[in-house]
Coordinates of N, CA, C and O in Angstrom, one line a residue:
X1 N 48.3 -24.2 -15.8 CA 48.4 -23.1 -16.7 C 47.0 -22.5 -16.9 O 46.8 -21.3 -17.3
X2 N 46.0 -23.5 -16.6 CA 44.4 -22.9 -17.1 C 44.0 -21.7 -16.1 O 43.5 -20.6 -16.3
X3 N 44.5 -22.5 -14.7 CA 44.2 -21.8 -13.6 C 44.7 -20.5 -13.7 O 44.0 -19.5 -13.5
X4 N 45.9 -20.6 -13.9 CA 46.6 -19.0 -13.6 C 46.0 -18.1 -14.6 O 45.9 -16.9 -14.3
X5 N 45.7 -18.4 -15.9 CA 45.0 -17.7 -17.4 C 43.8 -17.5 -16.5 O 43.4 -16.4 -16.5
X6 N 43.0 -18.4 -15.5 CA 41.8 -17.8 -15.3 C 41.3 -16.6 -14.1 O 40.3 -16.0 -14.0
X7 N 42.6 -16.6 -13.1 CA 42.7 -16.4 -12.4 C 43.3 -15.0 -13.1 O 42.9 -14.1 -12.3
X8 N 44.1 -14.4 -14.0 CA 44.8 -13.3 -14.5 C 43.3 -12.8 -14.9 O 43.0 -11.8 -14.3
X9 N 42.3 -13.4 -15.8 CA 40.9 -13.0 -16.5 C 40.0 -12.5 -15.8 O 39.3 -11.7 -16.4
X10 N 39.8 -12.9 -14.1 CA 39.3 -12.7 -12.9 C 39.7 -11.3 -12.7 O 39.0 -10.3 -12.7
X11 N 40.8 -11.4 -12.5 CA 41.5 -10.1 -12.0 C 41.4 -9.0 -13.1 O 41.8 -7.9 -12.7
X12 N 41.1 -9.0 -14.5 CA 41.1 -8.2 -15.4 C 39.9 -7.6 -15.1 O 39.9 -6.4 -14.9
X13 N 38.6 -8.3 -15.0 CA 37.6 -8.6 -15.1 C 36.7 -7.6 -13.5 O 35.7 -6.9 -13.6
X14 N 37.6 -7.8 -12.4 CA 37.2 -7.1 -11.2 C 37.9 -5.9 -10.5 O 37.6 -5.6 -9.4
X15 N 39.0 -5.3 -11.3 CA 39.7 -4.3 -11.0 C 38.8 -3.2 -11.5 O 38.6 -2.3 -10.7
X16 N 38.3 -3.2 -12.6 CA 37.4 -2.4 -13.4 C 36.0 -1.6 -12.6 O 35.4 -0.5 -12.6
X17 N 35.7 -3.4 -11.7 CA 34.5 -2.8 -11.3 C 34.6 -2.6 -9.8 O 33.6 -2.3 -9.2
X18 N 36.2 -2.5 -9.1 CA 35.8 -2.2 -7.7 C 35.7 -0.7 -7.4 O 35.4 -0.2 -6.4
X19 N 36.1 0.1 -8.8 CA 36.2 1.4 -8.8 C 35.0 2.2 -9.6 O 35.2 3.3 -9.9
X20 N 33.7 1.3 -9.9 CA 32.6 1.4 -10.3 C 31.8 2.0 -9.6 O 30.8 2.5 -10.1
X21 N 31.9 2.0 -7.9 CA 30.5 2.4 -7.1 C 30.0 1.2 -6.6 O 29.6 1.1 -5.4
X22 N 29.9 0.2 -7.4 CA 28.8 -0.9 -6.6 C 28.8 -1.5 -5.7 O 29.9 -1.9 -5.2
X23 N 27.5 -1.8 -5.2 CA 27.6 -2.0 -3.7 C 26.5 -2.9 -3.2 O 25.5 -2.4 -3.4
X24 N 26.3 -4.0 -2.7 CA 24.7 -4.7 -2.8 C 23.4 -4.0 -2.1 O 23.4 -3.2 -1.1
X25 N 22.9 -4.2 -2.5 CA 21.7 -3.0 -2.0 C 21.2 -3.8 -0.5 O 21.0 -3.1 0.6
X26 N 21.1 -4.7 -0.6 CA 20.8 -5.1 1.1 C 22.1 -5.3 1.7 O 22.0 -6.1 2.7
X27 N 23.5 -4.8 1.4 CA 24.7 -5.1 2.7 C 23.9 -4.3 4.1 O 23.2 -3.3 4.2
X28 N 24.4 -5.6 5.1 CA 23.7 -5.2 6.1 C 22.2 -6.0 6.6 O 21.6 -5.7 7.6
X29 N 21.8 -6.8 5.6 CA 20.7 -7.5 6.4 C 19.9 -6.3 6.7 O 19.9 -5.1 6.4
X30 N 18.8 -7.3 7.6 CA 17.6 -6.4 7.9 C 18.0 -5.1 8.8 O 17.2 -4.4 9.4
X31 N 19.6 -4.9 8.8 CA 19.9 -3.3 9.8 C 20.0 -2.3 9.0 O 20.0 -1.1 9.3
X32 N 20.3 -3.0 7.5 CA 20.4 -2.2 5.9 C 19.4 -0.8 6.0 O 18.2 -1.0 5.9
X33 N 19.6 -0.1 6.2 CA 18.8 1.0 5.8 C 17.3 0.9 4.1 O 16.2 1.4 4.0
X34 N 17.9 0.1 3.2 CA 16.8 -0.2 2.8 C 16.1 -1.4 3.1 O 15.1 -1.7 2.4
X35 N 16.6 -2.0 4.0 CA 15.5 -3.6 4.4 C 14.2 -2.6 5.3 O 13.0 -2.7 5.3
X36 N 15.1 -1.5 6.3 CA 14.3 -0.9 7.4 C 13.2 0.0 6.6 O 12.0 0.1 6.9
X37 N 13.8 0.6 5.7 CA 12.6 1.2 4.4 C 11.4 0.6 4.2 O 10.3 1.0 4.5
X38 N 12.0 -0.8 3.5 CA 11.2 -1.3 2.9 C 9.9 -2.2 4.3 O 8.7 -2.4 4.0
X39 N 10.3 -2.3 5.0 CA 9.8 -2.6 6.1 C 8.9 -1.7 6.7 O 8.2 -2.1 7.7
X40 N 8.8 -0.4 6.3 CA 8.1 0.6 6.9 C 7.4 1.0 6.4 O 6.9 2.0 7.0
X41 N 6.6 0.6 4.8 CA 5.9 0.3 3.9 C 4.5 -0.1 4.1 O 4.2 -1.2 3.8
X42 N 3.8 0.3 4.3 CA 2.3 0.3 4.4 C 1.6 0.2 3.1 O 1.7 1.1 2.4
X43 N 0.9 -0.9 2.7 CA 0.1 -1.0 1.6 C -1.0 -1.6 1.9 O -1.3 -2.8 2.3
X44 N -2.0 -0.3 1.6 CA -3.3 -0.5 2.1 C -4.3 -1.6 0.8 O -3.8 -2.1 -0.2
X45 N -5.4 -1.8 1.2 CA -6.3 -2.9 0.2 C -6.1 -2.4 -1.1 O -5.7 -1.2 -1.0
X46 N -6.3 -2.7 -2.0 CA -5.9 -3.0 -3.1 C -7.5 -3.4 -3.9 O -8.0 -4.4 -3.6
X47 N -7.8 -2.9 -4.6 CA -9.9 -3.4 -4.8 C -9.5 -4.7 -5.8 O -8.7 -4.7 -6.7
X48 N -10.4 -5.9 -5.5 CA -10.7 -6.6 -6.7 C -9.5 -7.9 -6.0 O -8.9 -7.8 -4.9
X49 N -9.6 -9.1 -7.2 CA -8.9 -10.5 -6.5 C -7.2 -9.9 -6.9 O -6.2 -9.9 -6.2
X50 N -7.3 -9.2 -8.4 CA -6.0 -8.9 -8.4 C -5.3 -8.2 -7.4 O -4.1 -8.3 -7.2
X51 N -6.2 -7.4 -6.7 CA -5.4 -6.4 -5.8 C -5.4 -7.0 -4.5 O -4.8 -6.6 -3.5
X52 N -6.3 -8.2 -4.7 CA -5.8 -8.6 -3.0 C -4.6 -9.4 -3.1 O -3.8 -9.4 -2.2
X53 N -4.4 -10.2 -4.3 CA -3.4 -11.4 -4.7 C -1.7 -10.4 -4.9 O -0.6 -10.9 -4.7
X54 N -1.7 -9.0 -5.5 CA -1.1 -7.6 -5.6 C -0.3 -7.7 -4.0 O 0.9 -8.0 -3.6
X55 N -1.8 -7.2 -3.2 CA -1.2 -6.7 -1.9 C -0.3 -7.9 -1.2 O 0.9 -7.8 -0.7
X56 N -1.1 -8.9 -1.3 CA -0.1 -10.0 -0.4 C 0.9 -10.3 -0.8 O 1.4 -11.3 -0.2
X57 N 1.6 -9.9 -1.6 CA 2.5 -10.8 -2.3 C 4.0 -9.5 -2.4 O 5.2 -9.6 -2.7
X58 N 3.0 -8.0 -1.9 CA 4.2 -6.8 -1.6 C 4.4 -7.0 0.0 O 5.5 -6.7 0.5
X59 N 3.4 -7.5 0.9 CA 3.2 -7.4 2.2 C 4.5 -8.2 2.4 O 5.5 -7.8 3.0
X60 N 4.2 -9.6 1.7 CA 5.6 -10.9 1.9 C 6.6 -10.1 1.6 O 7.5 -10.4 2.4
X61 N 7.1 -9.0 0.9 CA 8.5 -9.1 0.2 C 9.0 -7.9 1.4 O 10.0 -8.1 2.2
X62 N 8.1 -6.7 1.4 CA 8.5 -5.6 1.9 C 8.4 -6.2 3.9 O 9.0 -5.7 4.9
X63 N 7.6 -7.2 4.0 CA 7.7 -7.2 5.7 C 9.2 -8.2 5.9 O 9.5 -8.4 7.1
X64 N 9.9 -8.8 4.9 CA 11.3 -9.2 5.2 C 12.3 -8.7 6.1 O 13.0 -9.4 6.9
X65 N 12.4 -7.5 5.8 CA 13.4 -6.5 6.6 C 12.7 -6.7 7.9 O 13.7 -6.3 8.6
X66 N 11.6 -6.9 9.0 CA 11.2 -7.1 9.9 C 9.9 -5.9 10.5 O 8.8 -5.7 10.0
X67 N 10.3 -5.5 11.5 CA 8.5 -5.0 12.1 C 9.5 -3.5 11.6 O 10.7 -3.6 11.4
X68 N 8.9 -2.6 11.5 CA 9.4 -1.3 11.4 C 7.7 -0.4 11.6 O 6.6 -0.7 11.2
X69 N 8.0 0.3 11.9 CA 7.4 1.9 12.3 C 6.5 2.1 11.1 O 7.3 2.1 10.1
X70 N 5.5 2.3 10.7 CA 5.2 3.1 9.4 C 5.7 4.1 8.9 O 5.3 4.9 9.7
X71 N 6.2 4.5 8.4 CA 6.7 5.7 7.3 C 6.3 6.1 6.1 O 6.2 7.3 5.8
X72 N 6.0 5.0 5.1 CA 5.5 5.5 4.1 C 4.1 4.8 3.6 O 4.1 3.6 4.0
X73 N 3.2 5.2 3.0 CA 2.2 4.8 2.3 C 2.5 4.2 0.8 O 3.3 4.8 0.1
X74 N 2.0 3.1 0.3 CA 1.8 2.4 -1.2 C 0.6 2.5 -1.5 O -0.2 1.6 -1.1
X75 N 0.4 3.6 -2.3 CA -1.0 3.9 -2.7 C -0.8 3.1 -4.4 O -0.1 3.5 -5.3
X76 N -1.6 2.0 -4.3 CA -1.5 0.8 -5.8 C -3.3 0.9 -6.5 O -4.4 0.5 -6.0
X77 N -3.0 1.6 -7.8 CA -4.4 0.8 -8.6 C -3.9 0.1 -9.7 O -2.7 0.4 -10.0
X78 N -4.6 -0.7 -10.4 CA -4.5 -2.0 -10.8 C -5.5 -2.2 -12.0 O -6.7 -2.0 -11.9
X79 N -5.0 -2.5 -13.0 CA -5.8 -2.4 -14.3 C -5.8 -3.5 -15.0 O -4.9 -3.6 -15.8
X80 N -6.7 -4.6 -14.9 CA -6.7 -6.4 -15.2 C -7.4 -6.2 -16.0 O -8.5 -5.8 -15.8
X81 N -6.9 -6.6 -17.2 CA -7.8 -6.9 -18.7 C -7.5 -7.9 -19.0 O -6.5 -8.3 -18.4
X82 N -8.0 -8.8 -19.9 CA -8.5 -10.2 -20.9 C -8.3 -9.8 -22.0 O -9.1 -8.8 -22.1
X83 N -7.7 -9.9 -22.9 CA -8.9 -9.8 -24.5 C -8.3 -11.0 -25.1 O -7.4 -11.7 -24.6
X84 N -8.8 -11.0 -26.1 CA -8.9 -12.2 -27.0 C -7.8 -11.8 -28.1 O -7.9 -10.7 -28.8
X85 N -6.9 -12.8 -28.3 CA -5.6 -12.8 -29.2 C -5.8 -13.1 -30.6 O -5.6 -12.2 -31.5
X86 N -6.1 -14.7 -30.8 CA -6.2 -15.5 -31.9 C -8.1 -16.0 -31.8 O -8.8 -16.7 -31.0
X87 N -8.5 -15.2 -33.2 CA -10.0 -15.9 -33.2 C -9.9 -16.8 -34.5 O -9.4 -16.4 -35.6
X88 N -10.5 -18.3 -34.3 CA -10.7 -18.7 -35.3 C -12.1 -18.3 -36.4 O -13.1 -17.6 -36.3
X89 N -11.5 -19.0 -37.4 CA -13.0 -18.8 -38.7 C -14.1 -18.7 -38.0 O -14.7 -17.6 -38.1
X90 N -14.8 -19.9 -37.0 CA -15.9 -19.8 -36.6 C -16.2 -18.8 -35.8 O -17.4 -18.6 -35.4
X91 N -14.9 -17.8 -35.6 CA -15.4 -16.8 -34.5 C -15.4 -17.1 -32.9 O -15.9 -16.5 -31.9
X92 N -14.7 -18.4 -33.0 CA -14.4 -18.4 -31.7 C -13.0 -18.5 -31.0 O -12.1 -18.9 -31.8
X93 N -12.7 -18.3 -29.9 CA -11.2 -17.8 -29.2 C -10.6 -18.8 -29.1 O -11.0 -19.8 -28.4
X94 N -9.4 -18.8 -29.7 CA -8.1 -19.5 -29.4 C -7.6 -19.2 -28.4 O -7.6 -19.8 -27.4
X95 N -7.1 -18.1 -28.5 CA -5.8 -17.4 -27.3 C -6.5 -16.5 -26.9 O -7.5 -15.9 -27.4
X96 N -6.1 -16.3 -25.8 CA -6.0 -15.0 -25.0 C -4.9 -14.4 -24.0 O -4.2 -15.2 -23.3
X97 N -4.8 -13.1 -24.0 CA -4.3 -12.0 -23.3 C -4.7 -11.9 -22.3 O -5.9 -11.5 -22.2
X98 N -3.6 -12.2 -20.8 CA -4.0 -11.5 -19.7 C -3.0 -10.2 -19.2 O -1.8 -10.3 -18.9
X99 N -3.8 -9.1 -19.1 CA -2.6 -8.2 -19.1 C -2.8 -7.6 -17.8 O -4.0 -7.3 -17.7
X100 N -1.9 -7.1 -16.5 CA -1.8 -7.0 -15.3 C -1.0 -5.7 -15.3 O 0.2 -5.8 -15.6
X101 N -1.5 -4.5 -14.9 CA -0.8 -3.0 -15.2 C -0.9 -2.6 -13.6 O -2.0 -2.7 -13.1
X102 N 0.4 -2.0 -12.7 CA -0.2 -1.1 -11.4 C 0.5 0.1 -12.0 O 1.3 0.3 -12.8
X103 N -0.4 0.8 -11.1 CA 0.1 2.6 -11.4 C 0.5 2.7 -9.6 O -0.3 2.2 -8.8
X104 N 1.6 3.2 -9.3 CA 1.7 3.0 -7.8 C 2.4 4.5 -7.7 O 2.9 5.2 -8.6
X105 N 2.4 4.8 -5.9 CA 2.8 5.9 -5.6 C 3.3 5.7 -4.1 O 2.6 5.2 -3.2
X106 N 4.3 5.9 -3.9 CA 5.0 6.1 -2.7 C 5.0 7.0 -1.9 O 5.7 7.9 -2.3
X107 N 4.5 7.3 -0.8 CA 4.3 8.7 0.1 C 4.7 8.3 0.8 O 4.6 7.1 1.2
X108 N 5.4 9.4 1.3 CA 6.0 10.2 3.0 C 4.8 10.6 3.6 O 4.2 11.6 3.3
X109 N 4.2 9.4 4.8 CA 3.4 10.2 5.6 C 3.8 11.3 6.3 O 3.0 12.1 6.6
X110 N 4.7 11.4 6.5 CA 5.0 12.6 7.5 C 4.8 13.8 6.7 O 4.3 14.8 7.1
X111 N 5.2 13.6 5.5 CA 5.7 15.5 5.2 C 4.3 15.6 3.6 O 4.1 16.5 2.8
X112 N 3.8 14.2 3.7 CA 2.6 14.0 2.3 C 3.7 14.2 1.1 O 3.3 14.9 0.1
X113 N 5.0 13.7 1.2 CA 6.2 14.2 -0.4 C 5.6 12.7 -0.7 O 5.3 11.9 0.1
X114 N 5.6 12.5 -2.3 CA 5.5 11.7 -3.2 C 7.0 11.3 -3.5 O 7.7 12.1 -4.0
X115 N 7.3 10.3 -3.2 CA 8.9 9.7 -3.1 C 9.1 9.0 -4.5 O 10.2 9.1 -5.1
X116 N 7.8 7.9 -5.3 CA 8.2 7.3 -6.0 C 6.8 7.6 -6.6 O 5.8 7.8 -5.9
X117 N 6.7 7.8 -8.1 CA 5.2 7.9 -8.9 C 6.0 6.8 -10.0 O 7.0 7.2 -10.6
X118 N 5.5 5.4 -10.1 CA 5.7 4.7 -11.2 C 4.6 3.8 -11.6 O 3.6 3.6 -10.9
X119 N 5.0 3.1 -12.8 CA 4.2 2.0 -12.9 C 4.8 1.0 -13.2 O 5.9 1.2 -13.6
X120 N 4.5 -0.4 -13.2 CA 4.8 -1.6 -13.2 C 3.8 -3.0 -14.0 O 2.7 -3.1 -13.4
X121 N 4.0 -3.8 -15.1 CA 3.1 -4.3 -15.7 C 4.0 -5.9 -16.2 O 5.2 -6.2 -16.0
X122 N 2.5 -6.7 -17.1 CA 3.3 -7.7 -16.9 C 1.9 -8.4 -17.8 O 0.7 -8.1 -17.7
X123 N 2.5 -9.5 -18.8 CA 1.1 -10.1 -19.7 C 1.6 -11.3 -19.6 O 2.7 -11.7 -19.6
X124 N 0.0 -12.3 -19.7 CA 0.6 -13.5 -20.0 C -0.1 -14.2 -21.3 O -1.3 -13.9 -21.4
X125 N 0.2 -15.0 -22.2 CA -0.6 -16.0 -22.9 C -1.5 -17.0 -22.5 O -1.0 -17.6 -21.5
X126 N -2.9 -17.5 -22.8 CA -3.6 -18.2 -22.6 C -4.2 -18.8 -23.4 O -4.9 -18.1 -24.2
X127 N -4.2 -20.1 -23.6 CA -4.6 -21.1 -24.7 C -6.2 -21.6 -23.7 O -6.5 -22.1 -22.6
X128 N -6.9 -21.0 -25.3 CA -8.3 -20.8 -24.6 C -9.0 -22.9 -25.2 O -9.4 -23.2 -26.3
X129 N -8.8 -23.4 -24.5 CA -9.3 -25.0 -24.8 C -10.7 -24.9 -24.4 O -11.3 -24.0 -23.9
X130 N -11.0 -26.5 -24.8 CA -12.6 -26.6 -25.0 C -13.6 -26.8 -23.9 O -14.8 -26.8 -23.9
X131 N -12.1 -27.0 -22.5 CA -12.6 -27.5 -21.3 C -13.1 -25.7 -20.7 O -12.3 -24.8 -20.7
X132 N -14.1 -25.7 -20.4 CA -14.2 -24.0 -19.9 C -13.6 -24.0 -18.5 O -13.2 -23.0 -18.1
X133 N -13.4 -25.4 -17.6 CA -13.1 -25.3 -16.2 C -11.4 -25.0 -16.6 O -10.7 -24.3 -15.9
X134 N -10.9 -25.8 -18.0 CA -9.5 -25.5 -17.9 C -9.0 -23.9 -18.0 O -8.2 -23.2 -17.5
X135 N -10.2 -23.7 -19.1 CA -9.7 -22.1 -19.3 C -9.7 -21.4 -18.2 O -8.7 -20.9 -17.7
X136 N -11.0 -21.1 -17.5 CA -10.7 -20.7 -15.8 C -9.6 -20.7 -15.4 O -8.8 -19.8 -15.6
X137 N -9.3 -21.7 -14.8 CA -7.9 -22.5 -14.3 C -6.9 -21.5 -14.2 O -6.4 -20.8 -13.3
X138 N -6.6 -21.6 -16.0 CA -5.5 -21.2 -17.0 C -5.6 -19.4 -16.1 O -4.8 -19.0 -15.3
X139 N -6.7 -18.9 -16.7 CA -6.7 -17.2 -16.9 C -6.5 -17.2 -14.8 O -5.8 -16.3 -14.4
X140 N -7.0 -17.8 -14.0 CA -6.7 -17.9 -12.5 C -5.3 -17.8 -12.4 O -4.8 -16.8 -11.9
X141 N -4.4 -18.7 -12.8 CA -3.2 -18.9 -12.8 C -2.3 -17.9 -13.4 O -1.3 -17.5 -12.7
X142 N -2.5 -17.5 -14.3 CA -2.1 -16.6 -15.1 C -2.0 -15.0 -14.4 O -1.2 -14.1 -14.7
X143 N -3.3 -15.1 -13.5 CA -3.6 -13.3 -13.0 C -2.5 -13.9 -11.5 O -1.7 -13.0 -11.3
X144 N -2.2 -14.8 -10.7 CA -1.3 -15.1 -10.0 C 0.2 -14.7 -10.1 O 1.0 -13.9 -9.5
X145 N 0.1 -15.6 -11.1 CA 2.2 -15.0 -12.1 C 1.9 -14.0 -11.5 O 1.9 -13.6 -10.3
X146 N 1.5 -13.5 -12.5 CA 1.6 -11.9 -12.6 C 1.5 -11.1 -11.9 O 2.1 -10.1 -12.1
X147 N 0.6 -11.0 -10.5 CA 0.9 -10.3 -9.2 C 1.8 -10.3 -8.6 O 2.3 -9.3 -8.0
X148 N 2.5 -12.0 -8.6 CA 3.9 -12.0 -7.9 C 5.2 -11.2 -9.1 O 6.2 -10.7 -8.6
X149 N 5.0 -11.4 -10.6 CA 6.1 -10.4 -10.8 C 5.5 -9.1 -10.8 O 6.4 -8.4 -10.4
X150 N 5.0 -8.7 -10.9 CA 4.5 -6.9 -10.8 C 5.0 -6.9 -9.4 O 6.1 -6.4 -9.3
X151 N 4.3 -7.3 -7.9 CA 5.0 -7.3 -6.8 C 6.4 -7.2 -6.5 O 6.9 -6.5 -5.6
X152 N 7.3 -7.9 -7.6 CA 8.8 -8.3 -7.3 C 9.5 -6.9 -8.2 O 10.6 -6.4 -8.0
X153 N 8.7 -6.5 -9.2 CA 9.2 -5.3 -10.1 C 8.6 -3.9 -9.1 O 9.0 -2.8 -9.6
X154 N 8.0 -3.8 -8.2 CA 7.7 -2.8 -7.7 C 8.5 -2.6 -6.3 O 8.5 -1.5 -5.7
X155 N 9.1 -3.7 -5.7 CA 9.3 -3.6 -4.3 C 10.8 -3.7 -5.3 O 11.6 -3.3 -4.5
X156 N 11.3 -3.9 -6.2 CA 12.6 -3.6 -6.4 C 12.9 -1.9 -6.8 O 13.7 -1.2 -6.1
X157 N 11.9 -1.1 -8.0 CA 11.7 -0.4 -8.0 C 12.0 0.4 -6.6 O 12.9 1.3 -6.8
X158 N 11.4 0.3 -5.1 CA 11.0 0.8 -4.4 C 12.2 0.6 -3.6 O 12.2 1.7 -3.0
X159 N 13.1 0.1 -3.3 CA 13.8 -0.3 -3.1 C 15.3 0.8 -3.4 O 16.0 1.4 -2.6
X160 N 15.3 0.7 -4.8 CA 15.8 1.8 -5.4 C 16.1 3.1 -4.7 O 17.0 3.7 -4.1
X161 N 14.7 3.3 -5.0 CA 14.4 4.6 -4.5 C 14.3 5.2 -3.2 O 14.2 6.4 -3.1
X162 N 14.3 4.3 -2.1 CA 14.4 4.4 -0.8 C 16.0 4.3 -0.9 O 16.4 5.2 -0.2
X163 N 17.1 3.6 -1.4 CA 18.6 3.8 -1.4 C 18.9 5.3 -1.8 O 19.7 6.0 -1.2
X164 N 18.3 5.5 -2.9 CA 18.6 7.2 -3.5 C 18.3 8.2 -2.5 O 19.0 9.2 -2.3
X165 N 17.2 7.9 -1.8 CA 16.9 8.7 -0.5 C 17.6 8.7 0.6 O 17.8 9.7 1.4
X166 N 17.9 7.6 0.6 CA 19.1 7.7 1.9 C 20.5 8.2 1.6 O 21.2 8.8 2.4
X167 N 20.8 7.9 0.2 CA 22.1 8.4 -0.2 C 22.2 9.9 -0.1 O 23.1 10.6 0.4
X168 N 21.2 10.3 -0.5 CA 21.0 12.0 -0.9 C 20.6 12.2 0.7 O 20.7 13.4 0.9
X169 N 20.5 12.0 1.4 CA 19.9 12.6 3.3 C 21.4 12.4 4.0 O 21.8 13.2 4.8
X170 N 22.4 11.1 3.5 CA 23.7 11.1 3.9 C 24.6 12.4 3.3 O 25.2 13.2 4.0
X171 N 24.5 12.4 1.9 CA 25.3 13.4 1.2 C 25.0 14.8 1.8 O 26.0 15.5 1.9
X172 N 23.5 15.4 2.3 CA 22.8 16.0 2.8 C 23.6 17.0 4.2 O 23.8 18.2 4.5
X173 N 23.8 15.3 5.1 CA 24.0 15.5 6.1 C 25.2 16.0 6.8 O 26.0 15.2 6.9
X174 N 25.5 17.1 7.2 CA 27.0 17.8 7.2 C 28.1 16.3 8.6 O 29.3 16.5 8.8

């Protein structure tokens, strides 16, 4: 009896959404039109540790779909600040803020069109202790996270928008 109640809930549940549009964004593996996108992605240096730790970590995501042609440029700057959260009486730092901002831009080398202008950001907490090698450590660690999600929020982002592009050049195409 449970089964068939769950199995009727199922089917309530997925009739709704097969007439929604959705579709997985990578059907198709790396022949997917946006694996081959995302693969055709060029992202040049990046200034500073964040931007190198930035670049490698879009390099890993976007070189998945495999070797592809260049097509577009990822023009990324990057805005790494510290400040100080919680000061005690004596005036010295409890906590701190690390905060990790890109401002990014997507170009069409061929035609110089701006495909994608966004930004992407990400903070972390940091418990500033007595050991200074731990606080290091901590704020090291901390600027890490955070390039891999800013990375994982921009190559999704990018992603997006290379599907809307292909949708609209299909729709396009007589």
């Amino acid at each position: 009896m449970r089964a068939a109640v769950a199995l009727l809930a199922a089917l309530a549940v997925a009739l709704p959404l097969s007439g929604c549009g959705l579709q997985p964004m990578y059907a198709g593996g790396s022949d997917a039109a946006v694996s081959q996108g995302l693969a055709a992605v060029d992202v040049p240096a990046i200034p500073g540790r964040g931007g190198w730790l930035v670049r490698n970590a879009l390099q890993d995501r976007l070189e998945a779909g495999g070797e592809e042609p260049t097509r577009y440029r990822l023009d990324v700057r990057l805005d790494d600040s510290l400040e100080a959260l919680g000061v005690l009486n004596d005036d010295t730092i409890s906590r701190e803020r690390r905060i990790l901002r890109a401002r990014y831009q997507l170009i069409d080398i061929e035609s110089g069109e701006i495909v994608l202008d966004a930004t992407a950001g990400s903070d972390a907490g940091i418990d500033v202790v007595s050991s200074e090698y731990a606080t290091i450590a901590a704020e090291q660690t901390a600027l890490e996270n955070l390039a891999e999600e800013i990375a994982d929020r921009m190559t999704t982002t990018i992603a997006l928008a290379l599907r809307e592009r292909e949708r609209a050049r299909e729709t396009a195409a007589p």
